[in-house]
Short mmCIF file of C-alpha atoms in Angstrom, two decimals:
data_model
loop_
_atom_site.label_atom_id
_atom_site.label_comp_id
_atom_site.label_asym_id
_atom_site.label_seq_id
_atom_site.Cartn_x
_atom_site.Cartn_y
_atom_site.Cartn_z
CA MET M 1 84.56 11.14 46.82
CA SER M 2 84.17 13.21 43.65
CA ILE M 3 85.28 12.04 40.20
CA PRO M 4 88.25 14.13 38.98
CA ARG M 5 87.40 16.48 36.13
CA TRP M 6 90.14 15.01 33.94
CA LEU M 7 88.34 11.65 34.07
CA THR M 8 85.17 13.28 32.77
CA VAL M 9 87.05 14.95 29.91
CA LEU M 10 88.74 11.65 29.10
CA LEU M 11 85.36 9.92 29.12
CA ILE M 12 83.98 12.39 26.57
CA VAL M 13 86.99 11.96 24.29
CA LEU M 14 86.98 8.19 24.46
CA LEU M 15 83.24 7.80 23.88
CA THR M 16 83.33 10.10 20.85
CA ALA M 17 86.48 8.49 19.46
CA PRO M 18 86.20 4.69 19.84
CA GLY M 19 89.50 4.15 18.10
CA LEU M 20 91.29 5.59 21.13
CA ALA M 21 89.47 3.26 23.55
CA THR M 22 92.01 2.57 26.27
CA ALA M 23 91.78 3.64 29.91
CA GLN M 24 95.47 3.48 30.58
CA GLU M 25 98.31 2.67 28.24
CA GLY M 26 98.90 -1.09 28.14
CA ASP M 27 95.58 -1.96 29.77
CA SER M 28 93.58 -4.60 27.89
CA ALA M 29 89.91 -5.45 28.34
CA GLU M 30 90.89 -8.68 30.05
CA ALA M 31 93.14 -6.81 32.47
CA LEU M 32 90.31 -4.40 33.30
CA LEU M 33 87.98 -7.25 34.19
CA GLU M 34 90.65 -9.00 36.23
CA GLN M 35 91.33 -5.76 38.07
CA LEU M 36 87.64 -5.53 38.98
CA ALA M 37 87.47 -9.19 40.05
CA GLU M 38 90.53 -8.95 42.28
CA ALA M 39 89.95 -5.43 43.63
CA SER M 40 89.61 -4.91 47.36
CA PRO M 41 86.64 -2.84 48.59
CA ARG M 42 88.95 0.16 48.74
CA ASP M 43 90.09 -0.29 45.11
CA THR M 44 86.70 -1.15 43.59
CA GLU M 45 85.91 2.48 42.74
CA THR M 46 89.16 2.77 40.79
CA ALA M 47 88.42 -0.45 38.88
CA ILE M 48 84.92 0.77 38.00
CA LYS M 49 86.21 4.10 36.73
CA ALA M 50 88.87 2.32 34.67
CA ILE M 51 86.17 0.27 32.90
CA ALA M 52 83.87 3.29 32.50
CA THR M 53 86.61 5.31 30.79
CA SER M 54 87.99 2.42 28.73
CA GLY M 55 85.83 3.15 25.69
CA HIS M 56 85.26 -0.59 25.19
CA GLU M 57 81.98 -1.37 23.44
CA ARG M 58 81.01 -3.84 26.16
CA ALA M 59 82.06 -1.67 29.11
CA ARG M 60 78.51 -0.75 30.06
CA ASP M 61 77.39 -4.38 29.82
CA TRP M 62 80.14 -5.39 32.23
CA LEU M 63 79.14 -2.76 34.77
CA ASP M 64 75.46 -3.63 34.39
CA ALA M 65 76.18 -7.34 34.95
CA TYR M 66 78.38 -6.47 37.92
CA GLY M 67 75.67 -4.30 39.51
CA ASN M 68 73.09 -7.06 39.04
CA ASN M 69 75.37 -9.67 40.65
CA ARG M 70 75.76 -11.57 37.36
CA LEU M 71 79.53 -11.21 36.89
CA SER M 72 81.51 -14.29 37.96
CA GLN M 73 84.96 -15.83 37.59
CA VAL M 74 85.67 -19.45 36.65
CA LYS M 75 87.65 -20.99 39.53
CA ASP M 76 89.97 -23.15 37.43
CA THR M 77 90.85 -20.78 34.59
CA GLY M 78 90.13 -17.32 36.01
CA GLN M 79 87.95 -16.50 32.99
CA ILE M 80 85.38 -13.75 33.60
CA VAL M 81 81.85 -14.73 32.57
CA VAL M 82 78.39 -13.18 32.65
CA VAL M 83 75.66 -15.35 34.18
CA LEU M 84 72.65 -15.41 31.85
CA ASN M 85 70.46 -17.77 33.87
CA ASN M 86 71.13 -18.65 37.51
CA ARG M 87 68.31 -21.10 38.12
CA GLY M 88 69.11 -24.58 39.29
CA ARG M 89 72.53 -26.12 39.89
CA ASP M 90 73.89 -25.40 36.42
CA TRP M 91 74.03 -21.82 35.25
CA GLU M 92 74.02 -20.57 31.68
CA VAL M 93 77.00 -18.26 31.12
CA ALA M 94 78.61 -16.18 28.38
CA ASP M 95 82.15 -14.95 27.86
CA ALA M 96 82.31 -11.40 29.24
CA LEU M 97 84.90 -10.32 26.63
CA THR M 98 83.17 -11.57 23.49
CA GLY M 99 79.59 -12.19 24.57
CA GLU M 100 79.82 -15.75 23.23
CA ASN M 101 77.44 -18.20 24.91
CA LEU M 102 79.47 -20.85 26.72
CA GLY M 103 76.55 -23.07 27.66
CA GLU M 104 75.98 -24.25 31.23
CA MET M 105 78.46 -24.51 34.07
CA SER M 106 78.05 -25.79 37.59
CA ARG M 107 77.60 -22.97 40.05
CA ARG M 108 80.24 -24.60 42.25
CA ASP M 109 82.82 -23.87 39.55
CA LEU M 110 82.07 -20.14 39.67
CA ASP M 111 83.05 -17.40 42.09
CA ARG M 112 80.72 -14.42 42.03
CA ILE M 113 82.43 -11.06 41.95
CA ALA M 114 81.08 -9.45 45.12
CA VAL M 115 78.98 -6.29 44.98
CA ASN M 116 77.16 -4.38 47.74
CA ASN M 117 74.54 -1.66 47.87
CA ALA M 118 77.08 1.14 48.15
CA ILE M 119 78.79 -0.05 44.97
CA ARG M 120 75.43 -0.39 43.22
CA ARG M 121 74.59 3.24 44.00
CA GLN M 122 77.95 4.28 42.61
CA LEU M 123 77.37 2.17 39.48
CA GLU M 124 74.03 3.83 38.84
CA GLY M 125 75.65 7.23 38.68
CA VAL M 126 78.61 6.04 36.60
CA MET M 127 76.42 4.24 34.03
CA ALA M 128 74.05 7.18 33.84
CA MET M 129 77.01 9.46 33.10
CA MET M 130 78.17 7.06 30.39
CA ASP M 131 74.70 7.14 28.82
CA LEU M 132 74.60 10.92 28.93
CA TYR M 133 77.33 10.99 26.28
CA ALA M 134 75.63 8.49 23.96
CA ASN M 135 74.78 9.55 20.42
CA ASP M 136 71.19 8.27 20.73
CA VAL M 137 68.87 10.99 22.09
CA GLY M 138 66.58 8.35 23.58
CA VAL M 139 69.43 6.83 25.58
CA ARG M 140 70.47 10.24 26.89
CA GLU M 141 66.89 11.09 27.84
CA ALA M 142 66.47 7.79 29.69
CA ALA M 143 69.75 8.44 31.53
CA ALA M 144 68.59 11.92 32.53
CA LEU M 145 65.33 10.50 33.87
CA ASP M 146 67.23 7.81 35.75
CA LEU M 147 69.34 10.46 37.51
CA MET M 148 66.31 11.93 39.31
CA GLY M 149 67.11 11.64 43.00
CA LYS M 150 70.40 9.83 42.31
CA VAL M 151 72.77 12.76 41.85
CA ASP M 152 75.31 12.91 44.65
CA GLY M 153 78.47 14.79 45.43
CA ALA M 154 80.56 12.43 43.31
CA ILE M 155 78.86 13.27 40.02
CA VAL M 156 77.08 16.59 40.56
CA GLY M 157 79.96 18.52 39.00
CA ASP M 158 80.02 16.31 35.93
CA VAL M 159 76.25 16.50 35.50
CA THR M 160 76.44 20.30 35.77
CA ALA M 161 79.16 20.35 33.12
CA ARG M 162 77.08 18.12 30.85
CA ILE M 163 74.13 20.53 31.09
CA GLU M 164 76.14 23.18 29.27
CA GLU M 165 77.10 20.75 26.49
CA GLU M 166 73.75 18.95 25.99
CA PRO M 167 72.15 20.08 22.70
CA ASP M 168 68.63 18.83 23.50
CA ALA M 169 66.54 21.32 25.52
CA ASP M 170 64.30 18.67 27.14
CA ILE M 171 67.29 16.66 28.34
CA ARG M 172 68.93 19.82 29.66
CA SER M 173 65.82 20.64 31.70
CA ARG M 174 65.80 17.09 33.09
CA LEU M 175 69.43 17.38 34.13
CA GLU M 176 68.82 20.78 35.70
CA LEU M 177 65.96 19.27 37.68
CA ALA M 178 68.15 16.36 38.84
CA VAL M 179 70.83 18.77 40.03
CA ALA M 180 68.23 21.00 41.72
CA ILE M 181 66.82 18.01 43.64
CA TYR M 182 70.34 17.30 44.95
CA GLN M 183 70.90 20.95 45.86
CA VAL M 184 67.64 21.19 47.79
CA GLU M 185 67.98 17.86 49.61
CA GLU M 186 71.70 17.89 50.36
CA GLN M 187 72.65 21.56 50.37
CA GLY M 188 69.39 23.23 51.44
CA SER M 189 69.58 25.64 48.52
CA ALA M 190 66.58 28.00 48.39
CA GLU M 191 67.61 29.18 44.90
CA ALA M 192 67.23 25.67 43.48
CA ILE M 193 63.59 25.54 44.60
CA SER M 194 62.63 27.80 41.68
CA VAL M 195 63.71 24.99 39.34
CA LEU M 196 61.52 22.48 41.17
CA ALA M 197 58.50 24.80 41.30
CA GLY M 198 57.34 23.99 37.79
CA SER M 199 58.05 20.26 37.87
CA LEU M 200 55.47 17.48 38.29
CA HIS M 201 58.06 14.74 38.78
CA PRO M 202 57.47 12.72 41.99
CA ARG M 203 61.09 13.15 43.14
CA ALA M 204 60.77 16.92 42.85
CA ARG M 205 57.67 16.85 45.05
CA ALA M 206 59.43 14.56 47.52
CA ALA M 207 62.35 17.01 47.75
CA LEU M 208 59.95 19.92 48.34
CA ASN M 209 58.07 17.98 51.03
CA ASN M 210 61.35 17.38 52.82
CA ALA M 211 62.19 21.08 52.48
CA VAL M 212 58.81 22.05 53.99
CA ALA M 213 59.71 20.02 57.07
CA SER M 214 63.04 21.84 57.31
CA GLU M 215 63.74 24.32 60.07
CA ASP M 216 65.54 26.69 57.68
CA PRO M 217 63.49 29.95 57.71
CA ALA M 218 64.53 30.79 54.15
CA LEU M 219 63.93 27.31 52.72
CA ARG M 220 60.52 26.46 54.17
CA PRO M 221 58.40 29.39 52.77
CA ALA M 222 59.85 28.97 49.28
CA ALA M 223 59.22 25.21 49.37
CA GLU M 224 55.62 25.71 50.57
CA GLN M 225 54.92 28.17 47.77
CA ALA M 226 56.47 25.89 45.13
CA LEU M 227 54.58 22.89 46.47
CA GLY M 228 51.32 24.83 46.34
CA SER M 229 51.79 25.68 42.66
CA ILE M 230 52.60 22.05 41.89
CA GLU M 231 49.46 20.85 43.69
CA GLN M 232 47.35 23.16 41.51
CA LYS M 233 48.94 21.71 38.39
CA LEU M 234 48.37 18.20 39.67
CA LYS M 235 44.67 18.92 40.17
CA LEU M 236 44.39 20.20 36.60
CA ASN M 237 46.16 17.13 35.26
CA LYS M 238 43.97 14.88 37.39
CA ALA M 239 40.89 16.59 35.97
CA ALA M 240 42.22 16.11 32.44
CA GLU M 241 42.87 12.42 33.15
CA THR M 242 39.36 11.95 34.57
CA LEU M 243 37.87 13.66 31.52
CA TYR M 244 39.87 11.40 29.22
CA PHE M 245 38.76 8.25 31.02
CA GLY M 246 35.19 9.54 31.03
CA LEU M 247 35.25 10.15 27.29
CA SER M 248 36.78 6.73 26.67
CA LEU M 249 34.07 5.10 28.81
CA GLY M 250 31.49 7.20 27.00
CA SER M 251 32.83 6.06 23.61
CA VAL M 252 32.28 2.45 24.70
CA LEU M 253 28.71 3.32 25.70
CA VAL M 254 28.17 5.03 22.35
CA LEU M 255 29.35 1.94 20.48
CA ALA M 256 27.20 -0.32 22.64
CA ALA M 257 24.08 1.89 22.39
CA ILE M 258 24.15 3.24 18.86
CA GLY M 259 23.02 -0.04 17.29
CA LEU M 260 20.28 -0.31 19.90
CA ALA M 261 19.18 3.24 19.10
CA ILE M 262 18.71 2.29 15.43
CA THR M 263 16.65 -0.85 16.05
CA PHE M 264 14.67 0.64 18.92
CA GLY M 265 13.93 3.82 17.00
CA VAL M 266 12.83 2.12 13.74
CA MET M 267 11.12 -1.03 14.98
CA GLY M 268 10.20 -0.15 18.56
CA VAL M 269 11.83 -3.44 19.64
CA ILE M 270 13.28 -3.73 23.15
CA ASN M 271 16.10 -6.13 22.30
CA MET M 272 17.46 -7.63 25.51
CA ALA M 273 19.83 -9.81 23.45
CA HIS M 274 21.74 -6.76 22.27
CA GLY M 275 24.45 -7.38 24.88
CA GLU M 276 24.99 -10.90 23.52
CA LEU M 277 25.51 -9.46 20.03
CA ILE M 278 28.28 -7.35 21.57
CA MET M 279 29.67 -10.53 23.11
CA LEU M 280 29.68 -12.28 19.71
CA GLY M 281 31.76 -9.45 18.25
CA ALA M 282 34.28 -9.80 21.09
CA TYR M 283 34.49 -13.57 20.65
CA THR M 284 35.00 -13.07 16.91
CA THR M 285 38.09 -11.00 17.74
CA TRP M 286 39.35 -13.75 20.03
CA GLY M 287 38.66 -16.37 17.34
CA MET M 288 40.60 -14.36 14.75
CA GLN M 289 43.61 -14.32 17.05
CA GLN M 290 43.39 -18.10 17.34
CA LEU M 291 43.41 -18.36 13.53
CA LEU M 292 46.32 -15.91 13.22
CA PRO M 293 48.62 -16.62 16.19
CA GLY M 294 51.45 -14.17 16.62
CA GLN M 295 49.76 -11.50 14.47
CA PRO M 296 47.46 -9.58 16.85
CA GLY M 297 47.46 -6.45 14.68
CA LEU M 298 46.30 -8.22 11.52
CA ALA M 299 43.79 -10.28 13.52
CA LEU M 300 42.30 -7.13 15.03
CA ILE M 301 41.97 -5.40 11.65
CA LEU M 302 40.27 -8.46 10.13
CA SER M 303 38.02 -8.72 13.19
CA ILE M 304 36.32 -5.42 12.33
CA PRO M 305 34.49 -6.67 9.23
CA ALA M 306 34.24 -10.20 10.65
CA GLY M 307 32.70 -9.01 13.93
CA PHE M 308 30.21 -6.85 12.05
CA LEU M 309 29.23 -9.73 9.77
CA VAL M 310 28.86 -12.34 12.53
CA ALA M 311 26.70 -10.08 14.70
CA ALA M 312 24.65 -8.90 11.70
CA LEU M 313 23.88 -12.48 10.64
CA ALA M 314 22.93 -13.35 14.22
CA GLY M 315 20.67 -10.28 14.29
CA ILE M 316 18.94 -11.32 11.05
CA ALA M 317 18.37 -14.81 12.47
CA ILE M 318 16.82 -13.32 15.64
CA GLU M 319 14.61 -10.95 13.67
CA ARG M 320 13.38 -13.60 11.21
CA SER M 321 12.84 -16.35 13.79
CA VAL M 322 11.28 -14.40 16.67
CA ILE M 323 10.86 -10.65 16.40
CA GLN M 324 8.84 -10.53 13.15
CA PHE M 325 6.07 -12.50 14.87
CA LEU M 326 5.94 -10.19 17.89
CA LYS M 327 5.74 -6.76 16.27
CA GLY M 328 3.54 -4.36 18.18
CA ARG M 329 3.83 -6.41 21.38
CA PRO M 330 6.75 -4.85 23.28
CA LEU M 331 6.38 -6.90 26.47
CA GLU M 332 6.44 -10.22 24.58
CA THR M 333 9.42 -8.98 22.55
CA LEU M 334 11.30 -8.07 25.71
CA LEU M 335 10.70 -11.50 27.26
CA ALA M 336 11.54 -13.35 24.04
CA THR M 337 14.83 -11.50 23.48
CA PHE M 338 15.74 -11.98 27.13
CA GLY M 339 15.35 -15.71 26.59
CA ILE M 340 17.50 -15.48 23.45
CA SER M 341 20.20 -13.73 25.47
CA LEU M 342 20.27 -16.61 27.97
CA ILE M 343 20.44 -19.14 25.13
CA LEU M 344 23.37 -17.33 23.48
CA GLN M 345 25.26 -17.10 26.79
CA GLN M 346 24.81 -20.80 27.46
CA LEU M 347 25.74 -21.66 23.87
CA VAL M 348 29.06 -19.83 24.26
CA ARG M 349 29.72 -21.52 27.61
CA THR M 350 29.09 -24.94 26.04
CA VAL M 351 30.88 -24.49 22.71
CA ILE M 352 33.86 -22.37 23.83
CA SER M 353 34.24 -22.15 27.61
CA PRO M 354 32.66 -20.53 30.65
CA GLN M 355 36.08 -19.04 31.43
CA ASN M 356 37.07 -15.58 30.29
CA ARG M 357 39.41 -15.30 27.33
CA THR M 358 42.17 -12.75 26.88
CA VAL M 359 42.62 -10.89 23.61
CA VAL M 360 46.17 -9.65 23.03
CA SER M 361 46.41 -6.02 22.00
CA PRO M 362 48.79 -5.27 19.11
CA GLU M 363 52.00 -3.43 19.90
CA TRP M 364 50.77 -0.19 18.34
CA MET M 365 47.85 -0.13 20.81
CA SER M 366 50.00 -0.82 23.86
CA GLY M 367 51.62 1.73 26.11
CA SER M 368 50.72 5.35 26.78
CA LEU M 369 51.10 8.78 25.29
CA VAL M 370 53.07 10.69 27.94
CA ILE M 371 51.95 14.31 28.18
CA ASN M 372 53.99 15.19 31.27
CA ASP M 373 55.24 13.58 34.47
CA ALA M 374 51.72 13.51 35.94
CA LEU M 375 49.57 12.75 32.88
CA SER M 376 49.71 9.89 30.40
CA LEU M 377 46.95 8.70 28.06
CA THR M 378 46.63 4.98 27.39
CA LEU M 379 46.73 4.26 23.67
CA ASN M 380 44.13 1.48 23.67
CA ARG M 381 41.45 3.81 25.02
CA MET M 382 42.51 6.49 22.56
CA TYR M 383 42.06 4.08 19.67
CA VAL M 384 38.64 2.98 20.99
CA LEU M 385 37.56 6.62 21.25
CA GLY M 386 38.69 7.28 17.68
CA PHE M 387 37.05 4.05 16.49
CA ALA M 388 33.72 5.06 18.06
CA LEU M 389 33.80 8.42 16.29
CA VAL M 390 34.61 6.73 12.96
CA VAL M 391 31.71 4.28 13.37
CA PHE M 392 29.41 7.16 14.28
CA ALA M 393 30.48 9.14 11.22
CA ALA M 394 29.97 6.09 8.97
CA LEU M 395 26.44 5.58 10.34
CA MET M 396 25.62 9.23 9.81
CA LEU M 397 26.72 8.92 6.18
CA ILE M 398 24.58 5.81 5.75
CA MET M 399 21.55 7.51 7.28
CA ARG M 400 21.98 10.78 5.36
CA ARG M 401 23.47 9.73 2.01
CA THR M 402 22.07 6.30 1.12
CA ARG M 403 18.69 4.96 0.05
CA LEU M 404 18.65 2.63 3.06
CA GLY M 405 19.11 5.61 5.35
CA LEU M 406 16.29 7.49 3.64
CA GLU M 407 13.93 4.53 4.01
CA VAL M 408 14.94 4.00 7.64
CA ARG M 409 14.19 7.63 8.45
CA ALA M 410 10.87 7.43 6.65
CA VAL M 411 9.82 4.28 8.52
CA THR M 412 10.99 5.79 11.81
CA GLN M 413 8.94 8.94 11.37
CA ASN M 414 5.73 7.34 10.00
CA ARG M 415 5.64 3.63 9.19
CA ALA M 416 2.12 3.66 7.67
CA MET M 417 2.88 6.59 5.37
CA ALA M 418 6.19 5.00 4.31
CA ARG M 419 4.42 1.77 3.37
CA SER M 420 1.83 3.71 1.36
CA MET M 421 4.71 5.32 -0.59
CA GLY M 422 5.98 1.91 -1.68
CA ILE M 423 8.70 1.38 0.91
CA ARG M 424 8.89 -2.24 1.95
CA ALA M 425 8.87 -1.85 5.71
CA THR M 426 9.64 -5.52 6.29
CA ARG M 427 12.84 -5.30 4.24
CA VAL M 428 13.76 -2.09 6.07
CA ASP M 429 13.22 -3.86 9.40
CA ILE M 430 15.55 -6.70 8.38
CA MET M 431 18.29 -4.36 7.12
CA THR M 432 17.93 -2.07 10.13
CA PHE M 433 18.17 -4.93 12.60
CA ALA M 434 21.18 -6.31 10.74
CA LEU M 435 22.85 -2.88 10.78
CA GLY M 436 22.17 -2.32 14.48
CA SER M 437 23.37 -5.82 15.33
CA GLY M 438 26.52 -5.39 13.23
CA VAL M 439 27.37 -2.17 15.07
CA ALA M 440 26.94 -4.10 18.33
CA GLY M 441 29.51 -6.57 16.98
CA LEU M 442 31.89 -3.64 16.35
CA ALA M 443 31.37 -2.60 19.97
CA GLY M 444 32.47 -6.08 21.00
CA VAL M 445 35.62 -5.80 18.88
CA ALA M 446 36.49 -2.54 20.65
CA LEU M 447 35.66 -3.90 24.11
CA SER M 448 37.98 -6.88 23.56
CA GLN M 449 40.88 -4.39 23.71
CA LEU M 450 39.79 -3.04 27.10
CA THR M 451 38.61 -6.08 29.05
CA ASN M 452 38.53 -9.86 29.06
CA VAL M 453 36.09 -11.64 26.76
CA GLY M 454 33.51 -13.79 28.52
CA PRO M 455 29.92 -15.05 28.23
CA ASN M 456 28.65 -12.24 30.50
CA LEU M 457 30.45 -9.42 28.69
CA GLY M 458 27.32 -7.93 27.13
CA GLN M 459 25.34 -7.96 30.36
CA ASN M 460 27.62 -5.27 31.76
CA TYR M 461 26.52 -2.81 29.07
CA ILE M 462 22.88 -3.59 28.18
CA ILE M 463 21.31 -1.48 30.95
CA ASP M 464 23.72 1.41 30.32
CA SER M 465 22.92 1.20 26.61
CA PHE M 466 19.20 1.58 27.24
CA MET M 467 19.87 4.54 29.53
CA VAL M 468 21.95 6.21 26.80
CA VAL M 469 19.20 5.65 24.20
CA VAL M 470 16.44 7.02 26.43
CA PHE M 471 18.54 9.95 27.65
CA GLY M 472 19.65 10.96 24.16
CA GLY M 473 16.31 10.51 22.43
CA VAL M 474 15.03 7.29 20.91
CA GLY M 475 16.37 6.72 17.40
CA ASN M 476 18.51 9.90 17.28
CA LEU M 477 22.18 9.23 16.54
CA TRP M 478 23.39 12.65 17.67
CA GLY M 479 21.48 12.19 20.91
CA THR M 480 23.15 8.80 21.41
CA LEU M 481 26.61 10.33 20.90
CA VAL M 482 26.04 13.23 23.28
CA ALA M 483 24.29 11.06 25.88
CA GLY M 484 26.95 8.33 25.79
CA LEU M 485 29.86 10.73 26.23
CA THR M 486 27.98 12.70 28.90
CA LEU M 487 26.98 9.70 30.98
CA GLY M 488 30.44 8.17 30.68
CA THR M 489 32.06 11.38 31.95
CA ILE M 490 29.54 11.82 34.79
CA ASN M 491 30.02 8.22 35.87
CA GLN M 492 33.82 8.63 35.88
CA LEU M 493 33.55 11.82 37.95
CA LEU M 494 31.30 10.16 40.54
CA GLU M 495 33.18 6.87 40.95
CA PRO M 496 36.19 8.14 42.97
CA TRP M 497 34.07 9.35 45.88
CA ALA M 498 30.80 7.41 45.48
CA GLY M 499 32.04 4.02 44.30
CA ALA M 500 31.13 2.16 41.12
CA VAL M 501 27.72 0.84 42.26
CA LEU M 502 26.50 4.05 43.91
CA ALA M 503 27.70 6.08 40.91
CA LYS M 504 25.48 4.01 38.59
CA ILE M 505 22.54 4.45 40.97
CA ILE M 506 23.04 8.23 41.01
CA VAL M 507 23.19 8.28 37.19
CA LEU M 508 19.99 6.22 37.00
CA VAL M 509 18.18 8.57 39.39
CA PHE M 510 19.39 11.54 37.34
CA ILE M 511 18.00 10.00 34.14
CA ILE M 512 14.66 9.24 35.78
CA LEU M 513 14.34 12.84 36.95
CA PHE M 514 15.45 14.12 33.56
CA ILE M 515 12.87 12.00 31.72
CA GLN M 516 10.17 13.42 33.96
CA LYS M 517 10.97 16.84 32.51
CA ARG M 518 11.81 15.73 28.95
CA PRO M 519 10.10 12.42 28.23
CA LYS M 520 11.46 12.29 24.67
CA GLY M 521 15.11 12.79 25.66
CA LEU M 522 17.69 15.39 24.69
CA PHE M 523 16.98 15.16 20.97
CA PRO M 524 13.39 13.98 20.39
CA GLN M 525 12.33 12.49 17.06
CA LYS M 526 10.53 14.55 14.48
CA GLY M 527 7.54 13.44 12.46
CA ARG M 528 3.85 12.72 12.90
CA ALA M 529 4.45 9.36 14.53
CA ALA M 530 6.82 10.90 17.03
CA GLU M 531 4.38 13.68 17.86
CA ALA M 532 1.45 11.36 18.33
#
């Protein structure tokens, strides 16, 4: 049954002029609700339309409660109430007319106003039509999206009429798509396929797939052609999504490896505890959220300097207590730092917990940036990617524009010559190790927004970090950036068909073969020490 056109016109008038909000002369809101409660299955559609066209500010809430089986009538008084909580024997209810909370009532004192699936489908269309005339663009857009695949003969005429009146171009295209889906599925219209041809919406593809299976000689070829063009667009969007995830993974590798590149390049230290410094930065973020409950955004911002400081102090302690006594002995350094990593892991398990901890992302990092119906970019990964680039730029400024950076580069290129020029190499080692460790702490802060925080967090990235450093060129920041983003993207491309473990093995084999050809990496160091 189609909705008469005069009802649609009346709906427009009433929704744009609330002062005239009456469905029929003499009808009150209470009478409308009673009509719905007492309506027979045959009269339910009339009662729904009466509420929809009433113009009452709570009309949509009534229909929504009715569709969700939350509209009931008190047996003794006949009062219409909305059930807010239907758990247990006593239900929390509110007055449907005023919205006032009435407390709890026994469910035996309530009669639910019956609703079935056919009525629910009708309600979806009616409420969507009501939302299409809302003043808020967001509400109208959500209603247009909700109509995908739900347009039927009862509302197709009204939706078509609304297309001509809708001022927003994006909403108009959504409505045109919703109507085209109906025309293809229900009417077998070959002309409507041209509207679906450029759409990536799943319901549009479903309608085209059904049309391909049709026996209509005019419909099937057009649907096949449209579906083919959509599949090409889907492949491009899938490639863009894979690239985005690869870059986000690569940004994590850059953050995890860039501190290691500094310490390894300057001091020649193979620091196997680097992953635990990352872990300390992540736990610092979790600790900040415990100190500032309910304020995840502020806690995350404060965690950036705090995570850097905690990891830097831990790095200084490691350098002063162990590494300074093992300079020039790489194997002993590797074994000693591996032991430190085990100590730090066990310390965290004992002091905090062996269980993983969850760090809450702030609201502004939640959700996705929707590009189209087939592609959306998660905001947390976008922020991590941006954060990695900011940290990289800050390190480049330190290395190129500060005295510490000049001394670090001098020691990296030729330690003996730097010492003869008055540079205190020991002080440079301490500051370099603190800087590299602090950057590892920043990596932990970023990782806390992507995964759970646990004692083994750093172990997942230590091997990958070394691969990035070796692939990019020991001690070269640009090499670390390029290598991290490259390996992250390659790994993301391989995972869908090779699996996570095999993908890492393939990457490792690739790096081994690459190092055979270029032992010093993509960007080898310059200087006499590097050439020796």
